[in-house]
Each structure stands twice: as structure tokens, then as C-alpha cells.
Short mmCIF file of C-alpha atoms in Angstrom, two decimals:
data_model
loop_
_atom_site.label_atom_id
_atom_site.label_comp_id
_atom_site.label_asym_id
_atom_site.label_seq_id
_atom_site.Cartn_x
_atom_site.Cartn_y
_atom_site.Cartn_z
CA MET J 12 -61.38 -57.87 -27.29
CA ASN J 13 -57.91 -59.36 -27.62
CA ARG J 14 -57.32 -57.80 -31.01
CA LEU J 15 -58.38 -54.36 -29.87
CA LEU J 16 -56.73 -54.51 -26.46
CA PRO J 17 -53.67 -56.76 -26.80
CA HIS J 18 -52.04 -55.81 -23.49
CA PRO J 19 -54.62 -55.04 -20.82
CA ILE J 20 -51.96 -54.26 -18.17
CA LEU J 21 -49.88 -51.97 -20.40
CA THR J 22 -52.76 -49.61 -21.23
CA PRO J 23 -53.45 -48.27 -17.70
CA MET J 24 -49.70 -48.17 -17.00
CA LEU J 25 -49.06 -45.95 -20.03
CA ALA J 26 -52.02 -43.74 -19.11
CA LEU J 27 -50.60 -43.39 -15.58
CA VAL J 28 -47.14 -42.47 -16.92
CA TRP J 29 -48.75 -39.86 -19.19
CA LEU J 30 -50.60 -38.32 -16.25
CA LEU J 31 -47.42 -38.27 -14.14
CA LEU J 32 -45.44 -36.66 -16.96
CA ASN J 33 -48.01 -33.89 -17.26
CA ASN J 34 -48.45 -33.71 -13.49
CA SER J 35 -52.17 -33.09 -13.86
CA MET J 36 -55.44 -34.95 -13.34
CA ALA J 37 -57.49 -32.87 -15.78
CA PRO J 38 -60.24 -34.93 -17.51
CA GLY J 39 -58.79 -34.06 -20.93
CA GLN J 40 -55.38 -35.45 -19.96
CA ILE J 41 -56.98 -38.65 -18.64
CA VAL J 42 -58.78 -39.18 -21.96
CA LEU J 43 -55.60 -38.44 -23.94
CA GLY J 44 -53.59 -40.77 -21.68
CA LEU J 45 -56.06 -43.62 -22.15
CA LEU J 46 -56.07 -42.99 -25.89
CA LEU J 47 -52.27 -43.16 -26.02
CA GLY J 48 -52.28 -46.22 -23.77
CA TRP J 49 -54.63 -47.90 -26.20
CA ALA J 50 -52.85 -46.82 -29.40
CA ILE J 51 -49.19 -47.39 -28.44
CA PRO J 52 -49.51 -51.15 -27.64
CA LEU J 53 -51.47 -51.58 -30.86
CA PHE J 54 -48.77 -49.97 -33.02
CA THR J 55 -45.87 -51.66 -31.22
CA LEU J 56 -47.53 -55.08 -31.24
CA PRO J 57 -44.69 -56.76 -33.20
CA PHE J 58 -42.30 -56.02 -30.32
CA TRP J 59 -44.52 -57.68 -27.70
CA PRO J 60 -45.37 -61.07 -29.20
CA GLU J 61 -46.49 -62.86 -26.06
CA GLN J 62 -48.92 -61.69 -23.47
CA VAL J 63 -47.74 -61.32 -19.89
CA ARG J 64 -49.88 -63.33 -17.50
CA ILE J 65 -49.78 -62.79 -13.79
CA ARG J 66 -51.19 -65.79 -11.94
CA HIS J 67 -51.12 -64.79 -8.32
CA ARG J 68 -51.70 -61.12 -7.69
CA ARG J 69 -51.35 -61.50 -3.94
CA THR J 70 -47.95 -63.19 -4.27
CA LEU J 71 -46.85 -60.35 -6.55
CA LEU J 72 -47.87 -57.77 -3.95
CA ARG J 73 -46.10 -59.63 -1.16
CA PHE J 74 -43.02 -60.06 -3.37
CA SER J 75 -42.91 -56.30 -4.12
CA GLY J 76 -43.16 -55.56 -0.40
CA VAL J 77 -40.31 -57.96 0.43
CA VAL J 78 -38.14 -56.46 -2.33
CA LEU J 79 -38.78 -52.85 -1.24
CA LEU J 80 -37.91 -53.72 2.36
CA ASP J 81 -34.79 -55.56 1.20
CA ILE J 82 -33.68 -52.56 -0.90
CA LEU J 83 -33.84 -50.39 2.21
CA LEU J 84 -31.95 -52.90 4.38
CA ALA J 85 -29.47 -53.61 1.57
CA ASN J 86 -28.62 -49.94 1.26
CA LEU J 87 -27.95 -49.62 4.96
CA LYS J 88 -25.80 -52.76 4.88
CA VAL J 89 -23.80 -51.67 1.82
CA ALA J 90 -23.33 -48.18 3.29
CA TRP J 91 -22.02 -49.75 6.50
CA LEU J 92 -19.62 -52.00 4.55
CA ILE J 93 -18.30 -49.06 2.51
CA LEU J 94 -17.68 -46.97 5.62
CA GLY J 95 -15.94 -49.91 7.34
CA GLN J 96 -12.59 -51.45 6.52
CA PRO J 97 -12.40 -52.30 2.81
CA ARG J 98 -9.74 -54.93 3.56
CA THR J 99 -12.09 -57.05 5.63
CA LEU J 100 -14.58 -57.48 2.76
CA ARG J 101 -15.01 -60.99 1.44
CA PRO J 102 -16.25 -60.58 -2.15
CA ALA J 103 -17.06 -63.70 -4.13
CA PHE J 104 -18.55 -64.95 -7.38
CA VAL J 105 -21.45 -67.32 -6.76
CA VAL J 106 -23.26 -69.45 -9.33
CA VAL J 107 -27.01 -69.65 -8.78
CA PRO J 108 -28.65 -72.53 -10.63
CA LEU J 109 -32.01 -71.42 -12.02
CA ASP J 110 -35.32 -73.22 -11.72
CA VAL J 111 -37.41 -70.61 -13.52
CA ARG J 112 -37.58 -70.92 -17.30
CA HIS J 113 -39.87 -68.03 -18.24
CA GLU J 114 -37.78 -65.21 -19.80
CA LEU J 115 -39.59 -62.44 -18.00
CA ALA J 116 -39.19 -64.25 -14.68
CA ILE J 117 -35.44 -64.62 -15.26
CA SER J 118 -35.02 -60.94 -16.09
CA VAL J 119 -37.08 -59.86 -13.08
CA LEU J 120 -34.96 -62.15 -10.90
CA ALA J 121 -31.71 -60.69 -12.31
CA ASN J 122 -33.00 -57.15 -11.69
CA THR J 123 -34.08 -58.02 -8.15
CA ILE J 124 -30.67 -59.49 -7.37
CA CYS J 125 -29.02 -56.30 -8.63
CA LEU J 126 -31.20 -54.18 -6.37
CA THR J 127 -30.78 -56.16 -3.15
CA PRO J 128 -28.14 -56.94 -0.46
CA GLY J 129 -24.63 -56.50 -1.83
CA THR J 130 -25.23 -58.64 -4.91
CA VAL J 131 -24.99 -57.90 -8.64
CA SER J 132 -26.00 -60.40 -11.28
CA ALA J 133 -23.11 -60.52 -13.74
CA HIS J 134 -23.80 -63.15 -16.34
CA LEU J 135 -26.57 -65.45 -17.51
CA SER J 136 -25.30 -68.67 -19.04
CA GLU J 137 -26.18 -69.25 -22.70
CA ASP J 138 -28.48 -72.15 -21.89
CA ARG J 139 -30.28 -70.07 -19.23
CA LEU J 140 -29.62 -72.62 -16.54
CA SER J 141 -27.49 -70.56 -14.18
CA LEU J 142 -26.88 -66.99 -13.16
CA LEU J 143 -23.46 -65.72 -12.10
CA VAL J 144 -23.76 -63.38 -9.11
CA HIS J 145 -21.07 -61.19 -7.57
CA ALA J 146 -21.53 -60.55 -3.86
CA LEU J 147 -19.79 -57.83 -1.86
CA ASP J 148 -19.41 -59.67 1.42
CA VAL J 149 -20.29 -63.36 1.86
CA ASP J 150 -20.11 -65.59 4.90
CA ASP J 151 -21.38 -68.77 3.39
CA GLN J 152 -21.87 -69.14 -0.37
CA ASP J 153 -24.39 -71.98 -0.16
CA GLU J 154 -26.46 -69.98 2.28
CA LEU J 155 -26.52 -67.00 -0.10
CA VAL J 156 -27.68 -69.21 -2.97
CA ALA J 157 -30.37 -70.77 -0.76
CA THR J 158 -31.56 -67.31 0.36
CA ILE J 159 -31.81 -66.02 -3.23
CA LYS J 160 -33.69 -69.13 -4.33
CA ALA J 161 -36.14 -69.15 -1.43
CA ARG J 162 -36.69 -65.43 -1.09
CA TYR J 163 -36.87 -64.26 -4.72
CA GLU J 164 -36.97 -67.18 -7.12
CA ALA J 165 -39.76 -69.21 -5.52
CA PRO J 166 -42.34 -66.37 -5.52
CA LEU J 167 -41.39 -65.43 -9.11
CA LYS J 168 -41.87 -69.02 -10.22
CA GLU J 169 -45.28 -68.97 -8.59
CA ILE J 170 -46.21 -65.62 -10.20
CA PHE J 171 -45.18 -66.31 -13.80
CA GLU J 172 -45.31 -70.07 -14.15
CA CYS J 173 -47.20 -73.02 -12.68
CA MET W 8 -33.97 -25.74 9.34
CA LEU W 9 -34.49 -26.78 5.74
CA ASN W 10 -31.93 -24.19 4.63
CA ILE W 11 -29.22 -25.67 6.84
CA ALA W 12 -30.08 -29.19 5.67
CA LEU W 13 -29.88 -28.00 2.04
CA VAL W 14 -26.44 -26.45 2.57
CA ILE W 15 -25.13 -29.68 4.13
CA ALA W 16 -26.72 -31.70 1.33
CA PHE W 17 -25.12 -29.49 -1.35
CA THR W 18 -21.72 -29.95 0.28
CA LEU W 19 -22.10 -33.73 0.42
CA VAL W 20 -23.29 -34.05 -3.17
CA THR W 21 -20.52 -31.84 -4.57
CA THR W 22 -17.96 -33.86 -2.59
CA ALA W 23 -19.50 -36.97 -4.16
CA PHE W 24 -18.98 -35.27 -7.55
CA ALA W 25 -15.32 -34.68 -6.75
CA LEU W 26 -14.77 -38.32 -5.66
CA THR W 27 -16.45 -39.59 -8.82
CA LEU W 28 -14.36 -37.27 -11.00
CA TRP W 29 -11.24 -38.56 -9.29
CA ARG W 30 -12.23 -42.12 -10.18
CA LEU W 31 -13.05 -41.02 -13.73
CA LEU W 32 -9.58 -39.54 -14.17
CA LYS W 33 -7.72 -42.33 -12.39
CA GLY W 34 -9.39 -45.26 -14.11
CA PRO W 35 -7.59 -47.67 -14.20
CA SER W 36 -9.74 -49.59 -16.72
CA ALA W 37 -12.46 -48.72 -19.21
CA PRO W 38 -15.36 -50.25 -17.19
CA ASP W 39 -14.20 -48.20 -14.18
CA ARG W 40 -14.55 -45.03 -16.23
CA ILE W 41 -17.98 -46.07 -17.49
CA LEU W 42 -19.05 -46.73 -13.89
CA ALA W 43 -17.74 -43.30 -12.91
CA LEU W 44 -19.73 -41.66 -15.74
CA ASP W 45 -22.83 -43.58 -14.68
CA THR W 46 -22.41 -42.37 -11.08
CA LEU W 47 -21.75 -38.86 -12.34
CA TYR W 48 -25.13 -38.63 -14.04
CA ILE W 49 -26.92 -39.96 -10.98
CA ASN W 50 -25.10 -37.33 -8.90
CA ALA W 51 -26.15 -34.70 -11.42
CA ILE W 52 -29.80 -35.73 -10.94
CA ALA W 53 -29.36 -35.41 -7.17
CA LEU W 54 -27.85 -31.94 -7.56
CA LEU W 55 -30.63 -30.80 -9.90
CA VAL W 56 -33.34 -32.03 -7.51
CA LEU W 57 -31.65 -30.18 -4.65
CA LEU W 58 -31.43 -27.00 -6.78
CA GLY W 59 -35.12 -27.37 -7.59
CA ILE W 60 -36.00 -27.45 -3.88
CA GLN W 61 -33.60 -24.57 -3.08
CA LEU W 62 -34.92 -22.27 -5.79
CA GLY W 63 -38.52 -23.48 -5.50
CA SER W 64 -38.77 -24.08 -9.24
CA ALA W 65 -40.28 -27.22 -10.77
CA LEU W 66 -38.46 -26.59 -14.06
CA TYR W 67 -35.36 -28.52 -12.96
CA PHE W 68 -37.41 -31.70 -12.90
CA GLU W 69 -37.54 -31.82 -16.71
CA ALA W 70 -33.75 -31.58 -16.89
CA ALA W 71 -33.39 -34.35 -14.28
CA LEU W 72 -35.72 -36.61 -16.27
CA LEU W 73 -33.79 -35.96 -19.50
CA ILE W 74 -30.45 -36.65 -17.82
CA ALA W 75 -31.83 -39.91 -16.41
CA LEU W 76 -32.97 -41.03 -19.88
CA MET W 77 -29.85 -39.98 -21.77
CA GLY W 78 -27.44 -41.22 -19.08
CA PHE W 79 -28.92 -44.70 -19.18
CA VAL W 80 -28.73 -44.85 -22.97
CA GLY W 81 -25.11 -43.65 -22.84
CA THR W 82 -24.08 -46.26 -20.26
CA VAL W 83 -25.72 -49.06 -22.23
CA ALA W 84 -24.11 -47.93 -25.48
CA LEU W 85 -20.63 -47.77 -23.92
CA CYS W 86 -21.01 -51.22 -22.31
CA LYS W 87 -22.28 -52.64 -25.57
CA PHE W 88 -19.25 -51.19 -27.31
CA LEU W 89 -16.91 -52.89 -24.83
CA LEU W 90 -18.76 -56.18 -25.17
CA ARG W 91 -19.00 -56.32 -28.96
CA GLY W 92 -16.66 -53.69 -30.33
CA ASP W 93 -19.70 -52.27 -32.08
CA ILE W 94 -22.87 -50.54 -30.93
CA ILE W 95 -25.33 -51.25 -33.71
CA GLU W 96 -24.73 -54.58 -35.32
CA MET G 3 -45.16 -25.09 5.86
CA ASN G 4 -45.41 -26.29 9.46
CA ASP G 5 -42.58 -27.56 11.63
CA ALA G 6 -43.29 -31.26 11.23
CA THR G 7 -43.15 -31.12 7.41
CA GLU G 8 -39.98 -29.08 7.53
CA LEU G 9 -38.36 -31.62 9.85
CA LEU G 10 -39.44 -34.48 7.57
CA LEU G 11 -38.11 -32.62 4.53
CA SER G 12 -34.78 -31.89 6.20
CA LEU G 13 -34.38 -35.53 7.23
CA LEU G 14 -35.20 -36.77 3.72
CA VAL G 15 -32.80 -34.30 2.08
CA LEU G 16 -30.01 -35.20 4.50
CA ALA G 17 -30.57 -38.96 4.13
CA GLY G 18 -30.56 -38.64 0.35
CA ALA G 19 -27.38 -36.58 0.29
CA ILE G 20 -25.62 -38.93 2.72
CA PHE G 21 -26.48 -42.01 0.64
CA THR G 22 -25.39 -40.28 -2.59
CA PHE G 23 -22.11 -39.37 -0.91
CA ILE G 24 -21.57 -42.92 0.42
CA GLY G 25 -22.15 -44.37 -3.05
CA SER G 26 -19.45 -42.16 -4.54
CA LEU G 27 -17.17 -42.82 -1.57
CA GLY G 28 -17.48 -46.52 -2.30
CA LEU G 29 -16.57 -45.82 -5.91
CA ALA G 30 -13.42 -43.97 -4.86
CA ARG G 31 -12.41 -46.18 -1.98
CA LEU G 32 -12.94 -49.87 -2.71
CA GLY G 33 -10.29 -52.19 -4.11
CA ASP G 34 -11.41 -53.67 -7.42
CA PHE G 35 -13.98 -53.01 -10.11
CA TYR G 36 -16.47 -55.66 -9.03
CA THR G 37 -16.70 -54.39 -5.45
CA ARG G 38 -16.80 -50.77 -6.65
CA LEU G 39 -19.85 -51.65 -8.72
CA HIS G 40 -21.89 -52.19 -5.54
CA GLY G 41 -21.49 -48.68 -4.13
CA PRO G 42 -22.96 -46.42 -6.82
CA THR G 43 -25.60 -48.82 -8.12
CA LYS G 44 -27.26 -49.26 -4.74
CA ALA G 45 -26.52 -46.37 -2.46
CA THR G 46 -27.23 -43.80 -5.15
CA THR G 47 -30.61 -45.24 -6.11
CA LEU G 48 -31.83 -44.93 -2.53
CA GLY G 49 -30.12 -41.54 -2.15
CA VAL G 50 -31.69 -40.05 -5.25
CA GLY G 51 -34.94 -41.82 -4.36
CA SER G 52 -35.25 -40.05 -1.01
CA LEU G 53 -34.22 -36.71 -2.56
CA LEU G 54 -37.03 -37.17 -5.09
CA ILE G 55 -39.53 -38.00 -2.34
CA ALA G 56 -38.40 -34.82 -0.55
CA SER G 57 -38.94 -32.84 -3.76
CA ALA G 58 -42.42 -34.35 -4.24
CA VAL G 59 -43.39 -33.48 -0.65
CA TYR G 60 -41.96 -29.96 -0.99
CA PHE G 61 -43.79 -29.10 -4.19
CA SER G 62 -47.02 -30.72 -2.95
CA VAL G 63 -46.91 -28.58 0.20
CA THR G 64 -45.84 -25.29 -1.36
CA GLY G 65 -47.50 -25.62 -4.78
CA GLU G 66 -51.20 -25.32 -5.48
CA SER G 67 -51.72 -29.01 -6.28
CA LEU G 68 -50.28 -32.46 -5.64
CA SER G 69 -46.93 -32.95 -7.37
CA LEU G 70 -46.12 -36.56 -8.15
CA HIS G 71 -44.05 -36.45 -11.31
CA GLU G 72 -40.86 -37.00 -9.30
CA VAL G 73 -42.08 -40.58 -8.88
CA LEU G 74 -41.44 -41.01 -12.59
CA VAL G 75 -37.70 -40.27 -12.29
CA ALA G 76 -37.43 -42.57 -9.25
CA LEU G 77 -39.29 -45.35 -11.07
CA PHE G 78 -37.09 -44.93 -14.13
CA LEU G 79 -33.91 -45.05 -12.03
CA PHE G 80 -35.10 -48.17 -10.20
CA ILE G 81 -35.75 -49.91 -13.52
CA THR G 82 -32.52 -48.83 -15.25
CA ALA G 83 -29.95 -49.03 -12.42
CA PRO G 84 -29.88 -52.86 -12.27
CA ILE G 85 -29.68 -53.09 -16.06
CA SER G 86 -26.66 -50.83 -16.30
CA ALA G 87 -25.02 -52.61 -13.34
CA HIS G 88 -25.56 -55.96 -15.03
CA LEU G 89 -24.15 -54.69 -18.33
CA MET G 90 -21.08 -53.17 -16.67
CA ALA G 91 -20.38 -56.40 -14.78
CA LYS G 92 -20.77 -58.31 -18.05
CA ALA G 93 -18.37 -55.97 -19.85
CA ALA G 94 -15.81 -56.28 -17.05
CA LEU G 95 -16.05 -60.08 -17.13
CA HIS G 96 -15.71 -60.00 -20.90
CA LEU G 97 -12.47 -58.02 -20.54
CA ARG G 98 -11.36 -60.36 -17.71
CA LEU G 99 -10.59 -57.47 -15.34
CA THR G 100 -8.50 -58.49 -12.35
CA SER G 101 -10.45 -59.05 -9.17
CA LEU G 102 -9.81 -59.55 -5.47
CA THR G 103 -11.44 -62.96 -5.76
CA PRO G 104 -10.67 -65.61 -8.35
CA LEU G 105 -12.69 -65.00 -11.50
CA PRO G 106 -15.14 -67.70 -12.48
CA LYS G 107 -14.05 -69.93 -15.32
CA GLU G 108 -14.72 -68.86 -18.90
CA THR G 109 -18.13 -67.17 -19.04
CA GLY G 110 -18.59 -67.97 -22.70
CA SER G 111 -21.04 -70.69 -23.57
CA GLU G 112 -20.51 -74.11 -22.01
CA ALA G 113 -18.18 -73.45 -19.11
CA SER G 114 -20.59 -71.61 -16.84
CA SER G 115 -23.31 -74.21 -17.22
CA GLU G 116 -20.72 -76.90 -16.46
CA SER G 117 -19.85 -75.22 -13.21
CA SER G 118 -23.51 -74.93 -12.29
CA ARG G 119 -23.94 -78.66 -12.51
CA ASN G 120 -20.93 -79.42 -10.32
CA PRO G 121 -20.64 -76.50 -7.94
#
């Protein structure tokens, strides 16, 4: 089972991408998509040494919902800031100490930070203990760090670790 | 109604193009120019999608997808060059 | 196409174009590289995202079958936009570009982890 199907999540994802690319739901395309989804992970196995395990599906769903909502709100906020007075912006570099150790969790966290309210992750320290974040407009730096940790890091830790 | 909305949208996106080009020419630093190029390809995708709706042709989608792929690779390569002075080590 | 769909389409197209415009306006208007980075990487993803939704709705309504391949471009942009933003910020820090705020100490190897322990 594991040898023949090394990445059970990747296979349906690749099949779905194939169907979207062809923009059709014809039975032949579904079979071809599943075939490709089975063959590609098998041939690229050396690039994916460890298996991704998702522990709490419900947390993942809730996390995706929170992130999508935040992207929407973040865009409105950033748009408002750009249209306002650029001189009144208070940009800052903030260091976020990391609790998550899993590599995938760290990269998902960095991506999430880039997509949400006026923050861009700029640098991950060599020892993977802290993430440097640039924020467009900050009131209180400690509050920002606490928000990032509670809102994004805690669910990710629950999803990928524990 | 859609026609009016499309005309306004075309105006806004082409103005966005002009602003981005201005930043591309003005600089002042290399990362600024890379950022301008990155924005330029996203604007190009927006324009292509709008053209697709205007002309009712799904063909433009393929071009948008290709620009998205190539633009990302280009941005990453340029950033990598700035970071390391080399793209493929 | 009935009136309600046309209204929805017009709103989506306008919202997308406005966000795309605001992203580029931020690029042209803001003071330093790090703040400029925020405009295009966020506003444009949502802008292009809503334009793509509009396109998907349009071709699903006018075409003979459901058209969902626009989702692919949106998905791709949402995955790649943060990566390119991160890389550009990293490159700018590497070159020590001047900023409106004090730059963090050396972002090489030890310094940043030092500062994380004593913030």
C-alpha cells in the first residue's frame, strides 16, 4: 500500500489539477488524471522523503476559514492605509519567536503571515527559532506577536505536530 | 451594465500599468525594480482576464496561466541572483 | 444572462480592477521598499482573484458547461505571491536597503536568534 501509493493526499490533488487544466469532467480525463496522480508521486519520490501527516482535519478546515477571512479583511485594511496619508504609517520590524519545529509548519506559517494583515515575513533565522516580520502599520509590537502566535501558530502546531 | 464596468476596469488596470512602469523606471534600487516587474506580470494577468471577458474567448486563460508560471520563476531567479550573485550554484 | 448575474459580474470586475489599481498605487506612492512590498503582494492577489472569479462565472453562464479552470490561476497566485514577497524582502535585507524604520541587526546567522531571546 505504502510502496504503491506513497502520498495519498497528493494523488487526488494532482488528479483535480489535471481536470481543472483540461476544464472537463469526461470519464477518460478522470482516469488519465488519476493515472498521472498515481505515477508522478512515484517517479518524484526522492524529492518527497517524508510523508505529510495531518492530525486534526477539523482544525485545518477552521484554520483555512480564518485565513481566508483574514485575507479579505487584510486587503481592505491595506487598501485603506495606501489611500490614506503615507506619512502617518508606522512600519516596524518585529521578531516572532517560533514554537513550531516542523519544517512544513514553519513554511505554512511564513506564507500565512505574508498573505495576512499588513505583514510580510522577511527572514527565518538559521537555527529556525525566530521569524523576522515586517509590518506596515503597528500600534503595539507585542500585541502583534501575540496575535500571530495565537491566531496562526497555535492551530498549525496542533495540525502538524503533537 | 457589464460593458460600462469593463470600460472602467480597463481604465483602472492600464493606469495601474502606468504607475508600475513609473516605479520600474525610477527605481531607485534593484529590489524595487524586481517588485515592479512582479507587479507588472500580475497586472498583465488582470488585463488578459478582462480581455477574455470582453471578447468572450476562453483562449486568453492559457496565456494568463503561462504568464503566472513564468513570472513567478523570473521573480525567484532575480531575487536569488541578488541574494547569492548566482542563480544555479 | 439575467440582471442579477450581470450585476454580480459588474461588481466583481470593478472590485478586482480597483484592488489591482490600489496595489500599483501603493507601489508608486509609499516611502520605502519594505512598505511598498505590502501594496502589490496583497492588493493584487485579491484583485486578480476577484477578476478570475468574475471570469469563471461569466464563462459558466455563457458557455455550454461549467468553467472552473480560472481557479487554477488564482490558486497558483495565492501559493506563489507570499514566496516571491518573502524572497524580495530577503534580498532587500541582504542588500541592507534603507528603511523608514531602523533595520534589525545583522540577519546573518547568530544575531537574529540573539535578538529573539532578548527582545
